[in-house]
XYZ file of N, CA and C in Angstrom:
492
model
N 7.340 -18.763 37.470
C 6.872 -17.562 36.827
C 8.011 -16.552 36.710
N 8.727 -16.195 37.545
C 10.056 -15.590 37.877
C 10.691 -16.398 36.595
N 11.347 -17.264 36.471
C 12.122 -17.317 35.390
C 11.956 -17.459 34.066
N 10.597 -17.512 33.893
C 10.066 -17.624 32.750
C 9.800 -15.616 32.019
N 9.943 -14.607 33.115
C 9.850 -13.335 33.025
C 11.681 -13.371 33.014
N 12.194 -13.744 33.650
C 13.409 -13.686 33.515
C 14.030 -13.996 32.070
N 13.845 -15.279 31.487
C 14.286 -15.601 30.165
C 13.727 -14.611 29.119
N 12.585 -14.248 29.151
C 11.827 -13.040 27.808
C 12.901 -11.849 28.138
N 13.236 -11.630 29.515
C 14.240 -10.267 29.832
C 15.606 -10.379 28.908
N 16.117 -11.797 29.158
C 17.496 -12.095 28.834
C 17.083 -11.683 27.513
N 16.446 -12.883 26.559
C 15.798 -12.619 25.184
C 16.002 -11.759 24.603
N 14.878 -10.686 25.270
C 14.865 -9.068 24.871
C 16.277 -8.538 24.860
N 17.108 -8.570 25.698
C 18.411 -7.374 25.776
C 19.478 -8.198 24.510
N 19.110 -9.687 24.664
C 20.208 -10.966 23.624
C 20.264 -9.856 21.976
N 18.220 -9.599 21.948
C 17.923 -9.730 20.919
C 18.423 -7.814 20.359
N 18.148 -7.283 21.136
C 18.932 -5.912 21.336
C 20.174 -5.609 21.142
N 21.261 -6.787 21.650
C 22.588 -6.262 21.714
C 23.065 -6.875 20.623
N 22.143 -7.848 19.543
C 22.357 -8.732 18.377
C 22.293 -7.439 17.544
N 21.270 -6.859 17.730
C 20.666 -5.971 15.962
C 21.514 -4.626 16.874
N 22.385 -4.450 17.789
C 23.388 -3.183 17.974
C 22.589 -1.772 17.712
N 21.607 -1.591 18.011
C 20.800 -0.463 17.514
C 20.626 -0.256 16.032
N 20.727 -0.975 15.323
C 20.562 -1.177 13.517
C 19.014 -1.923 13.367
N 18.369 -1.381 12.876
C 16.799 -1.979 11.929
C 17.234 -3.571 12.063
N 16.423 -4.219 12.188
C 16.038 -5.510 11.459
C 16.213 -5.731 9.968
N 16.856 -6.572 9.550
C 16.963 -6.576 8.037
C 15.835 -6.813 7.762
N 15.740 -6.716 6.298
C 14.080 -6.664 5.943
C 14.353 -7.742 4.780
N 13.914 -8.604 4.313
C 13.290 -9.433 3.361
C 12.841 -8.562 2.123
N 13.493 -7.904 0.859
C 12.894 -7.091 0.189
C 11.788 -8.145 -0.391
N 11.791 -9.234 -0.763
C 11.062 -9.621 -1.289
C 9.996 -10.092 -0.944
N 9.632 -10.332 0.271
C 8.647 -10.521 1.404
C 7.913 -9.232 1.118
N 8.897 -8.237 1.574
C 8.026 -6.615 1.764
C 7.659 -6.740 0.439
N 8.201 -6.884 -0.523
C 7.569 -6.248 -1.906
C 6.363 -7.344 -2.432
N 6.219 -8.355 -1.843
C 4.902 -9.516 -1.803
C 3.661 -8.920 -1.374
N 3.684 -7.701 -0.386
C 2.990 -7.183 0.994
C 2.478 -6.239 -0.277
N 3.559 -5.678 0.081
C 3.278 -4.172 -0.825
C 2.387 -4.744 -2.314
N 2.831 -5.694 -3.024
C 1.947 -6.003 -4.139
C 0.456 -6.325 -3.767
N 0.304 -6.785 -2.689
C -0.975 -6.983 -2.211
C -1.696 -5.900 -1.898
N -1.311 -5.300 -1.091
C -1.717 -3.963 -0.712
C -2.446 -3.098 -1.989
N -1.324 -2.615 -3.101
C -1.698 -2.355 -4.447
C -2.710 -3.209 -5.082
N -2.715 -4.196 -4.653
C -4.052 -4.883 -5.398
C -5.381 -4.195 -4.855
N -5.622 -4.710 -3.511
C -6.134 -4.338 -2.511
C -6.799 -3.009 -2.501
N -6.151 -1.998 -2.901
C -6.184 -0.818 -3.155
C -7.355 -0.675 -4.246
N -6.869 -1.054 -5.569
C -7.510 -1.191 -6.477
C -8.316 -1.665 -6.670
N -8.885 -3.086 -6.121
C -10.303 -3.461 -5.972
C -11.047 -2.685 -4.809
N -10.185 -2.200 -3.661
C -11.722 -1.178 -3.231
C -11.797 0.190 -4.163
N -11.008 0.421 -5.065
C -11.515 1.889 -5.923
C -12.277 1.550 -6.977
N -12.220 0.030 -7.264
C -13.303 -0.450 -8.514
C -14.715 -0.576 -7.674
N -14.412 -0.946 -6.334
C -15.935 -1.302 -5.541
C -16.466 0.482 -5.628
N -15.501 1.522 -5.281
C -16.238 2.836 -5.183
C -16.690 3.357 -6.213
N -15.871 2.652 -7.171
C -16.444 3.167 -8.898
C -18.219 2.554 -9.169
N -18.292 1.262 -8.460
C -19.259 0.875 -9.027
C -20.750 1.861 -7.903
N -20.278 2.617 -7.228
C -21.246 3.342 -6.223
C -21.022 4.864 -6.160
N -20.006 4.961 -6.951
C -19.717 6.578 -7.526
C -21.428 7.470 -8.163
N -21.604 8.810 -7.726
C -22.850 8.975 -7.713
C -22.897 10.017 -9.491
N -21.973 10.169 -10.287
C -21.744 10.559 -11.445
C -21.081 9.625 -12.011
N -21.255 9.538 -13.538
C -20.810 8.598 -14.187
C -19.174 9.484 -14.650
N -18.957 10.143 -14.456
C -17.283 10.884 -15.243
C -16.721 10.747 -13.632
N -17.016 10.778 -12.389
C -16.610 10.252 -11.286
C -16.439 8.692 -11.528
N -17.288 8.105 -11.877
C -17.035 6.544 -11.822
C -15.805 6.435 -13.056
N -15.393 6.709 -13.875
C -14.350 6.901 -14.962
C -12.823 7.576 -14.754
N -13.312 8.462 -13.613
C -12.237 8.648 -13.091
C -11.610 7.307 -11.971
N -12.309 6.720 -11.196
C -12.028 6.009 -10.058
C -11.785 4.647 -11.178
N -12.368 4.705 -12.298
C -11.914 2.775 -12.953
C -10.418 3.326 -14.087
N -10.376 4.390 -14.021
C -8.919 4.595 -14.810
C -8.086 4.670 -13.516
N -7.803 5.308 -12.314
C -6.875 5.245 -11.219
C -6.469 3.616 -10.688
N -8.057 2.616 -10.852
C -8.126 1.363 -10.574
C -6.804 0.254 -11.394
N -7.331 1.288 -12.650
C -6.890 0.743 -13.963
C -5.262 0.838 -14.125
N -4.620 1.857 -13.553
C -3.482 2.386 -13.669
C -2.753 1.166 -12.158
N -3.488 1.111 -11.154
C -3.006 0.798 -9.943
C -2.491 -0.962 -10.133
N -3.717 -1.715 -11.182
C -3.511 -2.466 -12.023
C -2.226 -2.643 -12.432
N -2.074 -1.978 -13.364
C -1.200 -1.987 -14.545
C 0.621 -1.982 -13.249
N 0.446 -1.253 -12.595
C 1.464 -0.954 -11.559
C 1.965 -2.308 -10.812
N 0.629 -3.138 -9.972
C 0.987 -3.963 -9.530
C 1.559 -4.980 -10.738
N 0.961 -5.150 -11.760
C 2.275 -6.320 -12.539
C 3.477 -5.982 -13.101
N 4.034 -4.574 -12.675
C 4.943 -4.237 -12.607
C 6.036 -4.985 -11.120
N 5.537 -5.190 -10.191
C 5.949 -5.409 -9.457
C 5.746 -7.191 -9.194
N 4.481 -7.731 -9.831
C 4.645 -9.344 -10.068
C 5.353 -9.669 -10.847
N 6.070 -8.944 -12.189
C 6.472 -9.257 -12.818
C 7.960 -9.394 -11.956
N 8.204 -8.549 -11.390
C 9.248 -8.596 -10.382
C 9.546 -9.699 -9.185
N 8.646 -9.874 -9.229
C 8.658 -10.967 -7.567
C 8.691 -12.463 -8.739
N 7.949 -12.423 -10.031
C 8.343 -13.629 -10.461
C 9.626 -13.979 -11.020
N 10.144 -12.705 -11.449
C 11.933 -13.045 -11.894
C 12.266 -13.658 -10.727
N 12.714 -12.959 -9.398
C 13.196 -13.572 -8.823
C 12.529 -14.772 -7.994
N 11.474 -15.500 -8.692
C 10.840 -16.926 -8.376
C 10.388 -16.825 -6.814
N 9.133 -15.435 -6.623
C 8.644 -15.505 -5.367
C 7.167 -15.289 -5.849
N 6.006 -15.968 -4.955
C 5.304 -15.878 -5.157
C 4.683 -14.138 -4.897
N 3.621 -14.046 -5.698
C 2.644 -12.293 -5.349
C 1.703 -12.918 -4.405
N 1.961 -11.478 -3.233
C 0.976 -12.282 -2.631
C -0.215 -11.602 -2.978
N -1.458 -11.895 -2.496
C -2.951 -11.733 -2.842
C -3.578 -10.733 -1.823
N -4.181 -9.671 -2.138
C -4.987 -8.688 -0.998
C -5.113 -9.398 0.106
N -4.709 -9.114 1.590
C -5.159 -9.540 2.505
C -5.534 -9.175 3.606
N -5.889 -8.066 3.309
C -7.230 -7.009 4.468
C -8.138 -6.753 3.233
N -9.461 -6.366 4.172
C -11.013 -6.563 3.011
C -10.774 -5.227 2.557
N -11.696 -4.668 1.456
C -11.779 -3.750 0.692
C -12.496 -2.686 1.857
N -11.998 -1.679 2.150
C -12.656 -0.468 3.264
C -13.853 0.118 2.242
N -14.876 1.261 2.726
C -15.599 1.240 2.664
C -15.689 2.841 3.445
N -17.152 3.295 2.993
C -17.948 4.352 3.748
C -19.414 4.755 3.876
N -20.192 5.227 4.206
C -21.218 5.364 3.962
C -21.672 6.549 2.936
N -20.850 7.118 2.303
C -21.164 7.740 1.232
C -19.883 8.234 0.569
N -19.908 8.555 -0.314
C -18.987 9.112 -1.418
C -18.059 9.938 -1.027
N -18.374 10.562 -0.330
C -17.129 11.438 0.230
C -16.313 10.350 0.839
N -16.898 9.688 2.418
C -15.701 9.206 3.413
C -15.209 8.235 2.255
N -15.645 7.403 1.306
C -15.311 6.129 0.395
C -13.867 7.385 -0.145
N -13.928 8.463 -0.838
C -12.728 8.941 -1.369
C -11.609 9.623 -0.516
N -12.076 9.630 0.964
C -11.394 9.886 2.103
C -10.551 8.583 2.204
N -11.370 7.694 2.326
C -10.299 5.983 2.909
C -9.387 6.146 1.839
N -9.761 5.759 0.371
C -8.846 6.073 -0.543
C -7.886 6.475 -0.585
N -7.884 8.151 -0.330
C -6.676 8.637 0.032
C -6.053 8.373 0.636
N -6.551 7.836 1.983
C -5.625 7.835 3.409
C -4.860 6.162 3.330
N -5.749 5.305 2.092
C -5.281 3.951 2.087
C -3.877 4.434 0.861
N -4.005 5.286 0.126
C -2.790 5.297 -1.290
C -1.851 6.302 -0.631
N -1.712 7.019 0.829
C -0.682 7.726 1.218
C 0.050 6.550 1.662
N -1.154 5.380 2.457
C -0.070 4.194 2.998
C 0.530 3.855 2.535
N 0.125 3.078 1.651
C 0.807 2.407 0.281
C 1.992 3.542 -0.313
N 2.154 4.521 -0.285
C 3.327 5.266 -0.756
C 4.241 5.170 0.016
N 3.788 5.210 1.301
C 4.876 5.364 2.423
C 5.595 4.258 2.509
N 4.416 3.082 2.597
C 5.607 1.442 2.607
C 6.323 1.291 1.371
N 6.006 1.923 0.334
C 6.766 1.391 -0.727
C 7.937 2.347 -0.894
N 8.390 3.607 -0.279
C 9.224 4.619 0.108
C 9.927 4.080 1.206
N 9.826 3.181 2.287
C 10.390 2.918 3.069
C 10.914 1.758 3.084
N 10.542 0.438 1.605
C 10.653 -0.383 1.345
C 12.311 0.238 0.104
N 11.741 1.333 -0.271
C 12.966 1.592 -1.397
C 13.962 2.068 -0.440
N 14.219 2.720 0.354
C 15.100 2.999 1.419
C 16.085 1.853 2.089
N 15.509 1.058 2.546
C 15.259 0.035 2.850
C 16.640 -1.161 2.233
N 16.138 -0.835 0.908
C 17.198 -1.560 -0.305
C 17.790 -0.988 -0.814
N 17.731 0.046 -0.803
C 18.565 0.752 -1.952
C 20.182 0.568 -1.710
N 20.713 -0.030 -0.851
C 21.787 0.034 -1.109
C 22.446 -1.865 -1.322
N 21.379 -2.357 -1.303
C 21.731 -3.602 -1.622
C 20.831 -3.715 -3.041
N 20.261 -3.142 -3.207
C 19.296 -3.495 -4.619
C 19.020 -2.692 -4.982
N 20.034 -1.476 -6.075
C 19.469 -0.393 -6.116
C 18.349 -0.451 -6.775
N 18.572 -1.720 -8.201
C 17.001 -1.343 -9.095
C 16.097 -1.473 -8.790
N 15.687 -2.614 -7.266
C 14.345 -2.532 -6.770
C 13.938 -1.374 -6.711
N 14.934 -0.531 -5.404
C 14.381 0.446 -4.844
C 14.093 1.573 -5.703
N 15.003 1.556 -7.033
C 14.545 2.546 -8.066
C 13.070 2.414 -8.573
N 12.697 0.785 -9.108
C 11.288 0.357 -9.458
C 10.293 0.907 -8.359
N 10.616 0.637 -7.126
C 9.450 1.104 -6.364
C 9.452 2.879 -5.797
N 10.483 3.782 -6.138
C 10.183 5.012 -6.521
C 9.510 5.564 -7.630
N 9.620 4.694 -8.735
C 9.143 5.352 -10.095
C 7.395 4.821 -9.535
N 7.130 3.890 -8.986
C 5.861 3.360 -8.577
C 4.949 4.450 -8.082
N 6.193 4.544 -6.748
C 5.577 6.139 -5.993
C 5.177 7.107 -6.841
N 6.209 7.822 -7.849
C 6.120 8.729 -8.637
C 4.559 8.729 -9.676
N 5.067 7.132 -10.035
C 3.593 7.329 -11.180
C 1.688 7.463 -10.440
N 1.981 7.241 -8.968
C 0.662 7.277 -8.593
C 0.744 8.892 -8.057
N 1.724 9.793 -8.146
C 1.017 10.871 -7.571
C -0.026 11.965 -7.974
N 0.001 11.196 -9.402
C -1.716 11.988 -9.710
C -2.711 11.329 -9.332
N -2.699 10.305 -9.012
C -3.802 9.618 -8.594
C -3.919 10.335 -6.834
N -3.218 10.739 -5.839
C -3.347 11.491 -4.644
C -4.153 12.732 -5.399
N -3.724 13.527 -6.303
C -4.338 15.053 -6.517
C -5.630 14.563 -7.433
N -5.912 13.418 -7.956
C -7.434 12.991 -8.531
C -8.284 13.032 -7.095
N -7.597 12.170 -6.130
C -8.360 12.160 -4.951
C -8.790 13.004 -4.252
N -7.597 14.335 -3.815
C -7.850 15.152 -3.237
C -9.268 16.236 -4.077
N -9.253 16.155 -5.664
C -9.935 16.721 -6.196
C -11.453 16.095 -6.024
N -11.908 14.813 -5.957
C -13.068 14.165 -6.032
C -13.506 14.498 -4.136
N -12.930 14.804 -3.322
C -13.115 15.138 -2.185
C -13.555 16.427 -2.120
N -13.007 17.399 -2.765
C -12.895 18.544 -2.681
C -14.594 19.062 -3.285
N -14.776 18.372 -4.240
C -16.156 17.845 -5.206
C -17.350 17.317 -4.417
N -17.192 16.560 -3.660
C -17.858 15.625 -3.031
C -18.775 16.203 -1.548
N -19.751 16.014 -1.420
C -21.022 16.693 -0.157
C -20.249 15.396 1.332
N -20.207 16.250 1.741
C -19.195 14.732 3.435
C -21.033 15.099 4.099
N -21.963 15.476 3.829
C -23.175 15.656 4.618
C -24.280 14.658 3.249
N -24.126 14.301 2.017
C -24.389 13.269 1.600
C -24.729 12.158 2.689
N -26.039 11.660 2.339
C -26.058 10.016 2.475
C -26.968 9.070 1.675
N -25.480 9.026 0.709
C -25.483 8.102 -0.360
C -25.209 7.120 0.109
N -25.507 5.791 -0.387
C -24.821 4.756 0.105
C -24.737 3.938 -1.543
């Protein structure tokens, strides 16, 4: 037991004095597989909230943001297929709430994520790939009306509702 705690020790400091206090390299194209999923992901739970949206110009708003988030991710398959990698596919379930408000709460709090990995993904590369990391800023950029749609349908929205 002792040397088996002993070897994970060695391991750990091997694996420490390898990466010299420097990040882990990152796989842009791995991350940007993630991140395309995610964006999918995204977008089919804002089509699921569209279809339970309790106004119909609310539901039009949430299938054009869907629609746009769409259009975004094959911006970025189109990318992962130049360089001959597969997209990967949503792979956490679509979140959820018990009424209209928390549903445009997750939303938000799921499309700040998604900004942040794809900001930290452009960071990330930018100095080995600048045009990725440029593609996935303009990404960032084009969804930030979709944050102030959100914050607005919240702002709109009863959090003492129970809609389902």
């Amino acid at each position: 037991m002792f040397r088996q705690l002993a070897k994970r020790v060695r391991d750990r400091i091997g694996l420490i004095s390898q990466l010299n206090g420097r990040p882990r390299p990152v796989d842009p194209m791995l991350a940007l597989a993630k991140n395309y999923g995610e964006l999918l992901r995204l977008a089919q739970q804002i089509e699921s909230h569209a279809e339970k949206a309790p106004y119909p110009h609310v539901a039009e708003k949430l299938w054009r943001i869907a629609r746009e988030k769409r259009e975004l991710a094959g911006t970025m398959k189109e990318k992962l297929a130049a360089r001959e990698r597969n997209a990967g596919e949503p792979a956490s379930p679509v979140k959820s709430g018990k009424n209209h408000w928390e549903r445009m709460v997750q939303d938000l709090e799921d499309q700040k994520a998604l900004e942040e990995g794809l900001i930290q993904l452009a960071d990330a590369v930018a100095e080995h790939d600048p045009q990725l990391s440029r593609m996935l800023r303009d990404i960032v950029v084009a969804q930030n009306p979709h944050k102030e749609d959100f914050l607005d349908l919240i702002a709109r929205a009863d959090p003492q509702a129970h809609q389902y």
